[in-house]
PDB file of C-alpha atoms in Angstrom:
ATOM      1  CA  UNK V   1      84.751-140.680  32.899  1.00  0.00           C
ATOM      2  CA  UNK V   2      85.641-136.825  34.157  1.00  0.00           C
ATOM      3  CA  UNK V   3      87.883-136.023  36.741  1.00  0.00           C
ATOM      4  CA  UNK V   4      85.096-134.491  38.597  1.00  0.00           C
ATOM      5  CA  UNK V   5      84.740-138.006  39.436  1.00  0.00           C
ATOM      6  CA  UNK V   6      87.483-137.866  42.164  1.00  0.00           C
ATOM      7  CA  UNK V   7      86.639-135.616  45.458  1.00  0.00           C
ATOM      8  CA  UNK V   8      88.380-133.086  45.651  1.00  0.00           C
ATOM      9  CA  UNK V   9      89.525-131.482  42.407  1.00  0.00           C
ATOM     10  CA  UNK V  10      90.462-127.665  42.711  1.00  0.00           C
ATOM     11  CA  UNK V  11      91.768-126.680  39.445  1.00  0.00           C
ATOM     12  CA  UNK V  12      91.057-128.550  35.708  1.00  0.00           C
ATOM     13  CA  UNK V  13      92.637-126.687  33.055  1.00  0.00           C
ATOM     14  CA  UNK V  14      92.078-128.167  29.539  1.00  0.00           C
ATOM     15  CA  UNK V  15      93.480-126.905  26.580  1.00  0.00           C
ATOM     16  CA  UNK V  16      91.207-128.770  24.548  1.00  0.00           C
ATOM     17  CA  UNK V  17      87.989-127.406  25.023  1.00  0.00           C
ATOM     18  CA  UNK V  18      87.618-124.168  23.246  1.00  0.00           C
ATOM     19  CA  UNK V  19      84.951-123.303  25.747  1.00  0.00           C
ATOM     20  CA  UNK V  20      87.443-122.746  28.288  1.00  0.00           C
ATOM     21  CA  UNK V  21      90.041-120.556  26.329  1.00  0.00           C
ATOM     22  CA  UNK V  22      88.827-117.118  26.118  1.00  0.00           C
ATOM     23  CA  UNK V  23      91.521-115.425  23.077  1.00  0.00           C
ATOM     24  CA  UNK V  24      92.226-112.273  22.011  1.00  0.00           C
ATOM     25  CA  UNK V  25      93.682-113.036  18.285  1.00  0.00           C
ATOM     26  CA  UNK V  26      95.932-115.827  19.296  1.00  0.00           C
ATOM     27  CA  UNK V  27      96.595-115.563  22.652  1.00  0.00           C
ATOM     28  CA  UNK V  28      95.136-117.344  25.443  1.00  0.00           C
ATOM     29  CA  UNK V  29      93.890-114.707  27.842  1.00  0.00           C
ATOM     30  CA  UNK V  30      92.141-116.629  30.082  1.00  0.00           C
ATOM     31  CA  UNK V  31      91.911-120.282  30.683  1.00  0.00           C
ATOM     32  CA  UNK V  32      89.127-120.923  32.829  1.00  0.00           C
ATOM     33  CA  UNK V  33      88.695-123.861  35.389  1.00  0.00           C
ATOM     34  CA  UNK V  34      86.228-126.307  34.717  1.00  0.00           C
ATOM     35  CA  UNK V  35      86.487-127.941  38.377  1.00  0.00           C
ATOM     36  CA  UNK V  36      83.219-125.756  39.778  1.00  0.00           C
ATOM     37  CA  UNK V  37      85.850-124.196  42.161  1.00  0.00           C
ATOM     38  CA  UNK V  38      86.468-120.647  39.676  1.00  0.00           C
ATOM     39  CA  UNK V  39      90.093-120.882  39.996  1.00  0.00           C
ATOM     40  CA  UNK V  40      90.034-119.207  36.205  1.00  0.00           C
ATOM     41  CA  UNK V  41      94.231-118.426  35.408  1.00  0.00           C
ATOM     42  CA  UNK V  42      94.331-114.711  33.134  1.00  0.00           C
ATOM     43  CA  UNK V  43      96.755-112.750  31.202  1.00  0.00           C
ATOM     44  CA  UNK V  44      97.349-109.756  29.408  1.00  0.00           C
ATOM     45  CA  UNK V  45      97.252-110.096  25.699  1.00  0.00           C
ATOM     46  CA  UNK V  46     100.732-109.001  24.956  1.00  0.00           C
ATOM     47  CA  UNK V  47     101.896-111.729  28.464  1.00  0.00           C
ATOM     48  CA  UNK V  48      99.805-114.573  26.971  1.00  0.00           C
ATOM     49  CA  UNK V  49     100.793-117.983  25.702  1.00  0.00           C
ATOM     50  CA  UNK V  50      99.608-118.473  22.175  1.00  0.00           C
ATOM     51  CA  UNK V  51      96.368-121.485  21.201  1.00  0.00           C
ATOM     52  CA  UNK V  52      98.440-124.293  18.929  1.00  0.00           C
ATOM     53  CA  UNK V  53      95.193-126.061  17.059  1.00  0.00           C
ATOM     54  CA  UNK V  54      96.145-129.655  17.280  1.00  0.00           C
ATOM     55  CA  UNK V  55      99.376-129.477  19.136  1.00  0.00           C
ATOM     56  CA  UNK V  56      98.978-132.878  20.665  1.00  0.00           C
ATOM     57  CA  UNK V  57      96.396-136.380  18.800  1.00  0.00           C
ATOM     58  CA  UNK V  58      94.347-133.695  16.960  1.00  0.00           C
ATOM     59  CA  UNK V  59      93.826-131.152  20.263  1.00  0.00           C
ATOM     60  CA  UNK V  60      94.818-127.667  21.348  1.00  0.00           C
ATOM     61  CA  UNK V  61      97.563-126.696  23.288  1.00  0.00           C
ATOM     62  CA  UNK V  62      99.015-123.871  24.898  1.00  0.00           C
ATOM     63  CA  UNK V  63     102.136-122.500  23.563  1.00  0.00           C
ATOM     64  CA  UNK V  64     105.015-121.192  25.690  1.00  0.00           C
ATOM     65  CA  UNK V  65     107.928-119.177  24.240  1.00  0.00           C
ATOM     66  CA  UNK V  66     110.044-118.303  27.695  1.00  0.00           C
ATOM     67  CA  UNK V  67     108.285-114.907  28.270  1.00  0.00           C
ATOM     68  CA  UNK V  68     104.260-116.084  28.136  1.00  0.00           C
ATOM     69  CA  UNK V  69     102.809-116.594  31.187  1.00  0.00           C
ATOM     70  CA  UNK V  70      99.168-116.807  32.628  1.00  0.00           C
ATOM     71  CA  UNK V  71      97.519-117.234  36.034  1.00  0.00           C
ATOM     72  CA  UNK V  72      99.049-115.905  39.193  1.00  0.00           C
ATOM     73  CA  UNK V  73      98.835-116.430  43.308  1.00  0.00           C
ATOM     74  CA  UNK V  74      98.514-119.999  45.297  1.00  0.00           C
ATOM     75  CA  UNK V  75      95.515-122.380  45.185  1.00  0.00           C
ATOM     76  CA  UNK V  76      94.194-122.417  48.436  1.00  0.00           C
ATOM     77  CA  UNK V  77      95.216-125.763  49.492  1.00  0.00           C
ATOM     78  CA  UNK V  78      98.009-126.622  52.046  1.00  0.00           C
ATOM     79  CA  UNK V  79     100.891-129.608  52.799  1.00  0.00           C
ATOM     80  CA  UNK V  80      99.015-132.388  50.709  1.00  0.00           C
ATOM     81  CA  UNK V  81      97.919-132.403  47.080  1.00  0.00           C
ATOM     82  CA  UNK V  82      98.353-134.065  43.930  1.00  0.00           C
ATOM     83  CA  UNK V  83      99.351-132.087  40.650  1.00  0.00           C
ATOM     84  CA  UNK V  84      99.130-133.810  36.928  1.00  0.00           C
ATOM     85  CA  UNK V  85      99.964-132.220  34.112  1.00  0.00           C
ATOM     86  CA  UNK V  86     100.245-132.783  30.185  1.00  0.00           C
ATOM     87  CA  UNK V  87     103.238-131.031  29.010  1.00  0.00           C
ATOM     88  CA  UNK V  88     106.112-130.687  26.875  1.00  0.00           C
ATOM     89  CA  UNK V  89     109.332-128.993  26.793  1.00  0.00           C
ATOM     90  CA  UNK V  90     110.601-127.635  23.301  1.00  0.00           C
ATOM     91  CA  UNK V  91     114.347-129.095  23.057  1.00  0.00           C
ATOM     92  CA  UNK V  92     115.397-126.175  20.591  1.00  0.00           C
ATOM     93  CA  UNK V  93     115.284-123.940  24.365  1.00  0.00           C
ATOM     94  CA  UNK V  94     118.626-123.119  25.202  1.00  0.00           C
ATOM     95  CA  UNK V  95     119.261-123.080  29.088  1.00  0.00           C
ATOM     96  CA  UNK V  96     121.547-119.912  30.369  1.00  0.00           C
ATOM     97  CA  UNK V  97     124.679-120.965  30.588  1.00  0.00           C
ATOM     98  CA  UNK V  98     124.855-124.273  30.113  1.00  0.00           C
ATOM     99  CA  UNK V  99     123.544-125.276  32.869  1.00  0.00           C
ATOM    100  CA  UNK V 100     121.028-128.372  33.669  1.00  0.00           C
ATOM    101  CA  UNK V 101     117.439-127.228  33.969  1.00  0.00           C
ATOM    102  CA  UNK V 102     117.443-129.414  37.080  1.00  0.00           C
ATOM    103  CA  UNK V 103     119.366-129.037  40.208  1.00  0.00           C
ATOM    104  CA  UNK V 104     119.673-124.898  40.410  1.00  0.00           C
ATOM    105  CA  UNK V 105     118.887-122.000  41.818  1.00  0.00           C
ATOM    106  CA  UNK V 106     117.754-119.753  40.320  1.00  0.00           C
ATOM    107  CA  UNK V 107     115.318-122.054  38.460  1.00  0.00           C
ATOM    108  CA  UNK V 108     114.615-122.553  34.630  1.00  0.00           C
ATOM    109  CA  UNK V 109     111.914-123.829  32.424  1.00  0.00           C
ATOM    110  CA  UNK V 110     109.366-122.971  34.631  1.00  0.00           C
ATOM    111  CA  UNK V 111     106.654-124.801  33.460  1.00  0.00           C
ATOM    112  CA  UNK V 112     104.299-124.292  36.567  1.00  0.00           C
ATOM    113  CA  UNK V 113     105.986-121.733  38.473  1.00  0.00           C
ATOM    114  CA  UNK V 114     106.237-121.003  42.138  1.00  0.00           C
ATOM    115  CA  UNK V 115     104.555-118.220  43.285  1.00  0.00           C
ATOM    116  CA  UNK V 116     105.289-116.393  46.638  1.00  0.00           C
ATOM    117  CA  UNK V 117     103.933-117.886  50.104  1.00  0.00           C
ATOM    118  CA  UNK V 118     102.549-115.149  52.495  1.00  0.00           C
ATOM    119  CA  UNK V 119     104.451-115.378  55.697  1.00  0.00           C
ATOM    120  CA  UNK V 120     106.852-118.256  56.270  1.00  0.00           C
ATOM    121  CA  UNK V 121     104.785-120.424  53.855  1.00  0.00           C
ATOM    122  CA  UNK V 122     105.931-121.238  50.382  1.00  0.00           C
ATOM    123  CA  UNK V 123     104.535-121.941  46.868  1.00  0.00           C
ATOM    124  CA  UNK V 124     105.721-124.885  45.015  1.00  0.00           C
ATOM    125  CA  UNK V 125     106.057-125.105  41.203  1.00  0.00           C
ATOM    126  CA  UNK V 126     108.040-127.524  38.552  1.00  0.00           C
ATOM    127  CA  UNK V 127     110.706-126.651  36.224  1.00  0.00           C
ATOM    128  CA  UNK V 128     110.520-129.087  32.992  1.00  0.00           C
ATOM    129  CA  UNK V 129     113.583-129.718  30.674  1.00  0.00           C
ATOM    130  CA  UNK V 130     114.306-132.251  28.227  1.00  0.00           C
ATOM    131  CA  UNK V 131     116.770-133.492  30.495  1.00  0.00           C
ATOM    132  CA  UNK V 132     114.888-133.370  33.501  1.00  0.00           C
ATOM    133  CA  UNK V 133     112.339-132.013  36.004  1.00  0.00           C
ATOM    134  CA  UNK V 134     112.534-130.413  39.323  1.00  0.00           C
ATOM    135  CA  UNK V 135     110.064-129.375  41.965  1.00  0.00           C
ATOM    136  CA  UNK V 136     110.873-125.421  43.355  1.00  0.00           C
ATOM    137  CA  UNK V 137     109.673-123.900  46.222  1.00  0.00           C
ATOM    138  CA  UNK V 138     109.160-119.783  46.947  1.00  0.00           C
ATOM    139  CA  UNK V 139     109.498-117.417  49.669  1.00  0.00           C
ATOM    140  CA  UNK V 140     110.548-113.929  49.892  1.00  0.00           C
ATOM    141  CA  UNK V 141     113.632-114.223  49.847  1.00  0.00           C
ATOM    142  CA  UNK V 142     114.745-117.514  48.076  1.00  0.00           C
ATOM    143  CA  UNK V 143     113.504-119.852  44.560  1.00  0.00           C
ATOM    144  CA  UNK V 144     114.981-123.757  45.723  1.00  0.00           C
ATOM    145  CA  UNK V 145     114.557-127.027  44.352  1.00  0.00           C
ATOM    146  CA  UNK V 146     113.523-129.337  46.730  1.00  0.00           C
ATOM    147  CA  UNK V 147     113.102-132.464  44.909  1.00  0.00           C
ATOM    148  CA  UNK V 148     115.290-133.416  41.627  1.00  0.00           C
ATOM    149  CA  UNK V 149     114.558-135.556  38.622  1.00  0.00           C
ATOM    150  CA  UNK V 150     117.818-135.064  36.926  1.00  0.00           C
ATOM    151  CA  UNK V 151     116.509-138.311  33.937  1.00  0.00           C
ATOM    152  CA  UNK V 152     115.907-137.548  30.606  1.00  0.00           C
ATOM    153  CA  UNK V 153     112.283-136.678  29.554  1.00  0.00           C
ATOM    154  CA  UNK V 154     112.743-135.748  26.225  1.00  0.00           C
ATOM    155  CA  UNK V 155     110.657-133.869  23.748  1.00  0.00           C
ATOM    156  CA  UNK V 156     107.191-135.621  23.246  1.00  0.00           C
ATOM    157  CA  UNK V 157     104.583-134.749  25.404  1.00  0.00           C
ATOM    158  CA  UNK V 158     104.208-136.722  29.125  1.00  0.00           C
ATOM    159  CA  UNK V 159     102.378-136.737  32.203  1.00  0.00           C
ATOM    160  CA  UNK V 160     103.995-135.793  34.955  1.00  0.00           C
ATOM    161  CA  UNK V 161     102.143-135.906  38.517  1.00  0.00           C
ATOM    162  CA  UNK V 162     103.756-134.139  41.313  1.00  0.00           C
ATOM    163  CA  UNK V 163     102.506-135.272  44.339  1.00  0.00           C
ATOM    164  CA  UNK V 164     103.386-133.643  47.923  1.00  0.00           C
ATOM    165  CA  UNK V 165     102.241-135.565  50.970  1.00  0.00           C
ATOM    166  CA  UNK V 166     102.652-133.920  54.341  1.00  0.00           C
ATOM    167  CA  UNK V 167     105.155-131.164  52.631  1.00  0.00           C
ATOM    168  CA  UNK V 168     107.213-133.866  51.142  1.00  0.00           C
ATOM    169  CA  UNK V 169     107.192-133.717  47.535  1.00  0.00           C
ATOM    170  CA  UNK V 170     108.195-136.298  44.411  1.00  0.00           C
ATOM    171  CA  UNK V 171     107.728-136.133  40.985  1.00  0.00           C
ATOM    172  CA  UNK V 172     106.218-139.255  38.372  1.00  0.00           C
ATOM    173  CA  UNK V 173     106.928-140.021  34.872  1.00  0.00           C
ATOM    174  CA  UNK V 174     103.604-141.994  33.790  1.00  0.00           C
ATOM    175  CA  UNK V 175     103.398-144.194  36.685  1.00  0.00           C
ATOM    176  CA  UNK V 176     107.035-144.484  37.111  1.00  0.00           C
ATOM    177  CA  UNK V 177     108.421-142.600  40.381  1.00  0.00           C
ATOM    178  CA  UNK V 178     111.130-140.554  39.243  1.00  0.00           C
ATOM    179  CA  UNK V 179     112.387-139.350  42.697  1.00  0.00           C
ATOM    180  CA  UNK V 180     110.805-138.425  46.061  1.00  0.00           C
ATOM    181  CA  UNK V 181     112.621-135.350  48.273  1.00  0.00           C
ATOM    182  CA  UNK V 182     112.833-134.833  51.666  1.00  0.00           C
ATOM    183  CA  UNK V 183     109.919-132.979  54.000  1.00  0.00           C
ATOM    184  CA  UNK V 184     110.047-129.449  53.244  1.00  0.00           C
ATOM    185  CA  UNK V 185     111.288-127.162  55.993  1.00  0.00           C
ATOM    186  CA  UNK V 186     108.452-124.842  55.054  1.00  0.00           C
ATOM    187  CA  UNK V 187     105.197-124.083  57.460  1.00  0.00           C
ATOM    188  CA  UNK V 188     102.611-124.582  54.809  1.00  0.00           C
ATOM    189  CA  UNK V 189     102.947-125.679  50.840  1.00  0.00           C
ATOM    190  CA  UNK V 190     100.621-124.226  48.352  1.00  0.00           C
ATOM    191  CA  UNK V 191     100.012-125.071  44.681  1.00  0.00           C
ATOM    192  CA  UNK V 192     100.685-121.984  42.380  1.00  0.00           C
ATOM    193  CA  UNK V 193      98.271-120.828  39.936  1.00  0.00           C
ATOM    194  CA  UNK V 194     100.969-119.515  37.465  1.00  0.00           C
ATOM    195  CA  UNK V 195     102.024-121.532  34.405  1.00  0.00           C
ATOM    196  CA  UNK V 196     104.486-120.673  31.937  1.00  0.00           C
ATOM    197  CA  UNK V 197     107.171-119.146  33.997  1.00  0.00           C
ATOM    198  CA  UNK V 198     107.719-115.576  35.809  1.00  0.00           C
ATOM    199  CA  UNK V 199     107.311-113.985  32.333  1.00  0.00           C
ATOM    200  CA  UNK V 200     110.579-112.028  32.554  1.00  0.00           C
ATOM    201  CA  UNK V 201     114.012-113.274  34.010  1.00  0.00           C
ATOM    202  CA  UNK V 202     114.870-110.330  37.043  1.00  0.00           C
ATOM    203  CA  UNK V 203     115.416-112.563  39.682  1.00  0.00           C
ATOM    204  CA  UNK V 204     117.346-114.888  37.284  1.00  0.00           C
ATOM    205  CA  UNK V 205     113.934-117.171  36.713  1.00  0.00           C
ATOM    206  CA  UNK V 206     113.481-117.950  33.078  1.00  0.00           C
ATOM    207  CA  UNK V 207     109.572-119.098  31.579  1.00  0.00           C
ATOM    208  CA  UNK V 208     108.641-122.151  30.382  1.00  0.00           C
ATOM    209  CA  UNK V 209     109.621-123.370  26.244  1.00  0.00           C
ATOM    210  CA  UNK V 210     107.122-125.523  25.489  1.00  0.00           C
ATOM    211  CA  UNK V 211     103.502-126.510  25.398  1.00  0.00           C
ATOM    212  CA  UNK V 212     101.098-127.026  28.195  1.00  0.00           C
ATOM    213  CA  UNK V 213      97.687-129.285  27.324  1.00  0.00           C
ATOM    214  CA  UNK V 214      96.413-129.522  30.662  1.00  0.00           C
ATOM    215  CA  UNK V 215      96.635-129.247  34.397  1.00  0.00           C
ATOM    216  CA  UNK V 216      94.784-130.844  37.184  1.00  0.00           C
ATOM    217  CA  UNK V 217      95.121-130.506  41.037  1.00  0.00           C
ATOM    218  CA  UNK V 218      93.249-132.333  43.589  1.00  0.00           C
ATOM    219  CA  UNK V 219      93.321-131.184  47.616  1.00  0.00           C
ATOM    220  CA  UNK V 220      94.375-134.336  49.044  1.00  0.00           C
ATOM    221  CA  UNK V 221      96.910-137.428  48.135  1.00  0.00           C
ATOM    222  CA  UNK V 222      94.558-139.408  45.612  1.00  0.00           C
ATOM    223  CA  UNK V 223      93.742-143.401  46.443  1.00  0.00           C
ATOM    224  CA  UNK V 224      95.763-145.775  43.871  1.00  0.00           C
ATOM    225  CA  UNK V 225      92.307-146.644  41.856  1.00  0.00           C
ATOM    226  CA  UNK V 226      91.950-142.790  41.615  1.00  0.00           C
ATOM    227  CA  UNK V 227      95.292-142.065  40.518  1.00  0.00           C
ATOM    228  CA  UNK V 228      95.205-145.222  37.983  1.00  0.00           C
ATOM    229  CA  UNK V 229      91.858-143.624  36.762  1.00  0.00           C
ATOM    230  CA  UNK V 230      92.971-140.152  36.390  1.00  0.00           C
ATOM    231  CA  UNK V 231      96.149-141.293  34.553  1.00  0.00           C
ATOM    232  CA  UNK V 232      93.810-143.518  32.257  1.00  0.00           C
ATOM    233  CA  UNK V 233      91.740-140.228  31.130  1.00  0.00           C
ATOM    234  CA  UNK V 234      94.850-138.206  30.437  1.00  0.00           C
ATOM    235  CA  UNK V 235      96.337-140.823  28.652  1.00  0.00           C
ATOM    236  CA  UNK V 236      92.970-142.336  26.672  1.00  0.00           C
ATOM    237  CA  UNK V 237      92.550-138.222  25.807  1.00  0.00           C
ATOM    238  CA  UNK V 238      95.444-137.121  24.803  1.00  0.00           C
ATOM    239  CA  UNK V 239      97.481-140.147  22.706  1.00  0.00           C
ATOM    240  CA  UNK V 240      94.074-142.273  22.058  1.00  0.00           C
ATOM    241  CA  UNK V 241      94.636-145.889  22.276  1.00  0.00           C
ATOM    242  CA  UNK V 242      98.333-145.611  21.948  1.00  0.00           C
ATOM    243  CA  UNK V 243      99.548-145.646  25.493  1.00  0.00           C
ATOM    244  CA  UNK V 244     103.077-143.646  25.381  1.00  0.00           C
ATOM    245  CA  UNK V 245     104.128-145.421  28.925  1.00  0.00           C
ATOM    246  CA  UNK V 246     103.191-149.091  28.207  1.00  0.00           C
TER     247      UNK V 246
END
């Protein structure tokens, strides 16, 4: 079973398959999408996250030290979508100033970050901390969390799905609901196509510690089979018959 499976699937991003990780030494300088939609996600050599060979039950990962980053603009999808991702945040990042990596603006641990909305639209991204996760959203003028997870996750690798349904946003643990926000105020939502963080903190954003195995976005809130079948191949994949949320 592939998630080509499910209609609908806009970006696959697989750490795993060297097929899809073009490198230049190391570093991962582009990660191309193996949905059929040629959403491919690039970087500079000296901007790139790193290839870890069996970061996660024997298979590559991408590395993130805070100032990688790779991909950038919105998917072209709007209001309704489903995000999963295989991730993990390093707990040896320290967060500025003590703060949470939940619950402020501007945001940190930008694991999938928001990119900038043209017009009164906005991009939506999620920050990813040990002690928590949080969806952002992006204009112009303005990084905000709209929808807070402030629970431990810890260090091991999870999947999170963030799923937005008519601009109204919440964030899973495995197939545990971790919180659901309120309908953004926003005219449209898009999906960003940057992971890793901003790359650099001007605007007082910080990038992403940790490691990123995959990433998978679908155009439309997924059935419950589909979503029970989609968690299944991330989980089967990436921690083999142990299942990490039983």
């Amino acid at each position: 079973w592939l998630p080509t499976a499910v209609d609908g699937l806009q970006l696959w991003l697989d750490g795993a398959d060297g097929e899809a990780t073009a490198l230049t030494g190391d570093r991962v300088t582009q990660w191309s999408d193996k949905s059929g939609q040629d959403h491919h996600v690039t970087a500079d050599a000296a901007e790139a996250p790193a290839l870890k060979p069996a970061g996660q039950y024997t298979k590559s990962v991408l590395r993130f030290g805070g100032s990688e980053s790779i991909g950038e603009g919105l998917l072209p999808v709007e209001d309704t979508f489903d995000v999963f991702i295989v991730a993990r945040p390093d707990g040896s990042a320290e967060v500025p100033d003590g703060e949470s990596v939940v619950g402020v603006s501007p945001a940190h641990q930008l694991a999938w970050a928001p990119e900038v909305a043209p017009g009164s639209g906005r991009g939506a991204g999620l920050a990813l901390g040990t002690d928590g996760a949080a969806v952002f959203e992006r204009n112009e003028s303005v990084v905000a969390p709209v929808t807070i997870a402030d629970q431990p996750i810890g260090e091991a690798f999870v999947v999170l799905t963030v799923r937005y349904e008519s601009k109204q946003a919440s964030i899973w643990l495995g197939d545990q609901l971790l919180k659901t926000g309120k309908p953004s105020s926003a005219a449209t939502i898009q999906p960003s196509l940057r992971f890793g963080g901003p790359g650099d903190d001007s605007d007082g954003l910080t990038g992403f510690v940790g490691d990123i195995a995959e990433v998978l976005v679908f155009d439309h809130h997924l059935s419950e089979d589909d979503v029970v079948a989609v968690r299944g191949y991330l989980t089967s994949k990436w921690w083999g018959p142990c299942d990490p949320f039983a």
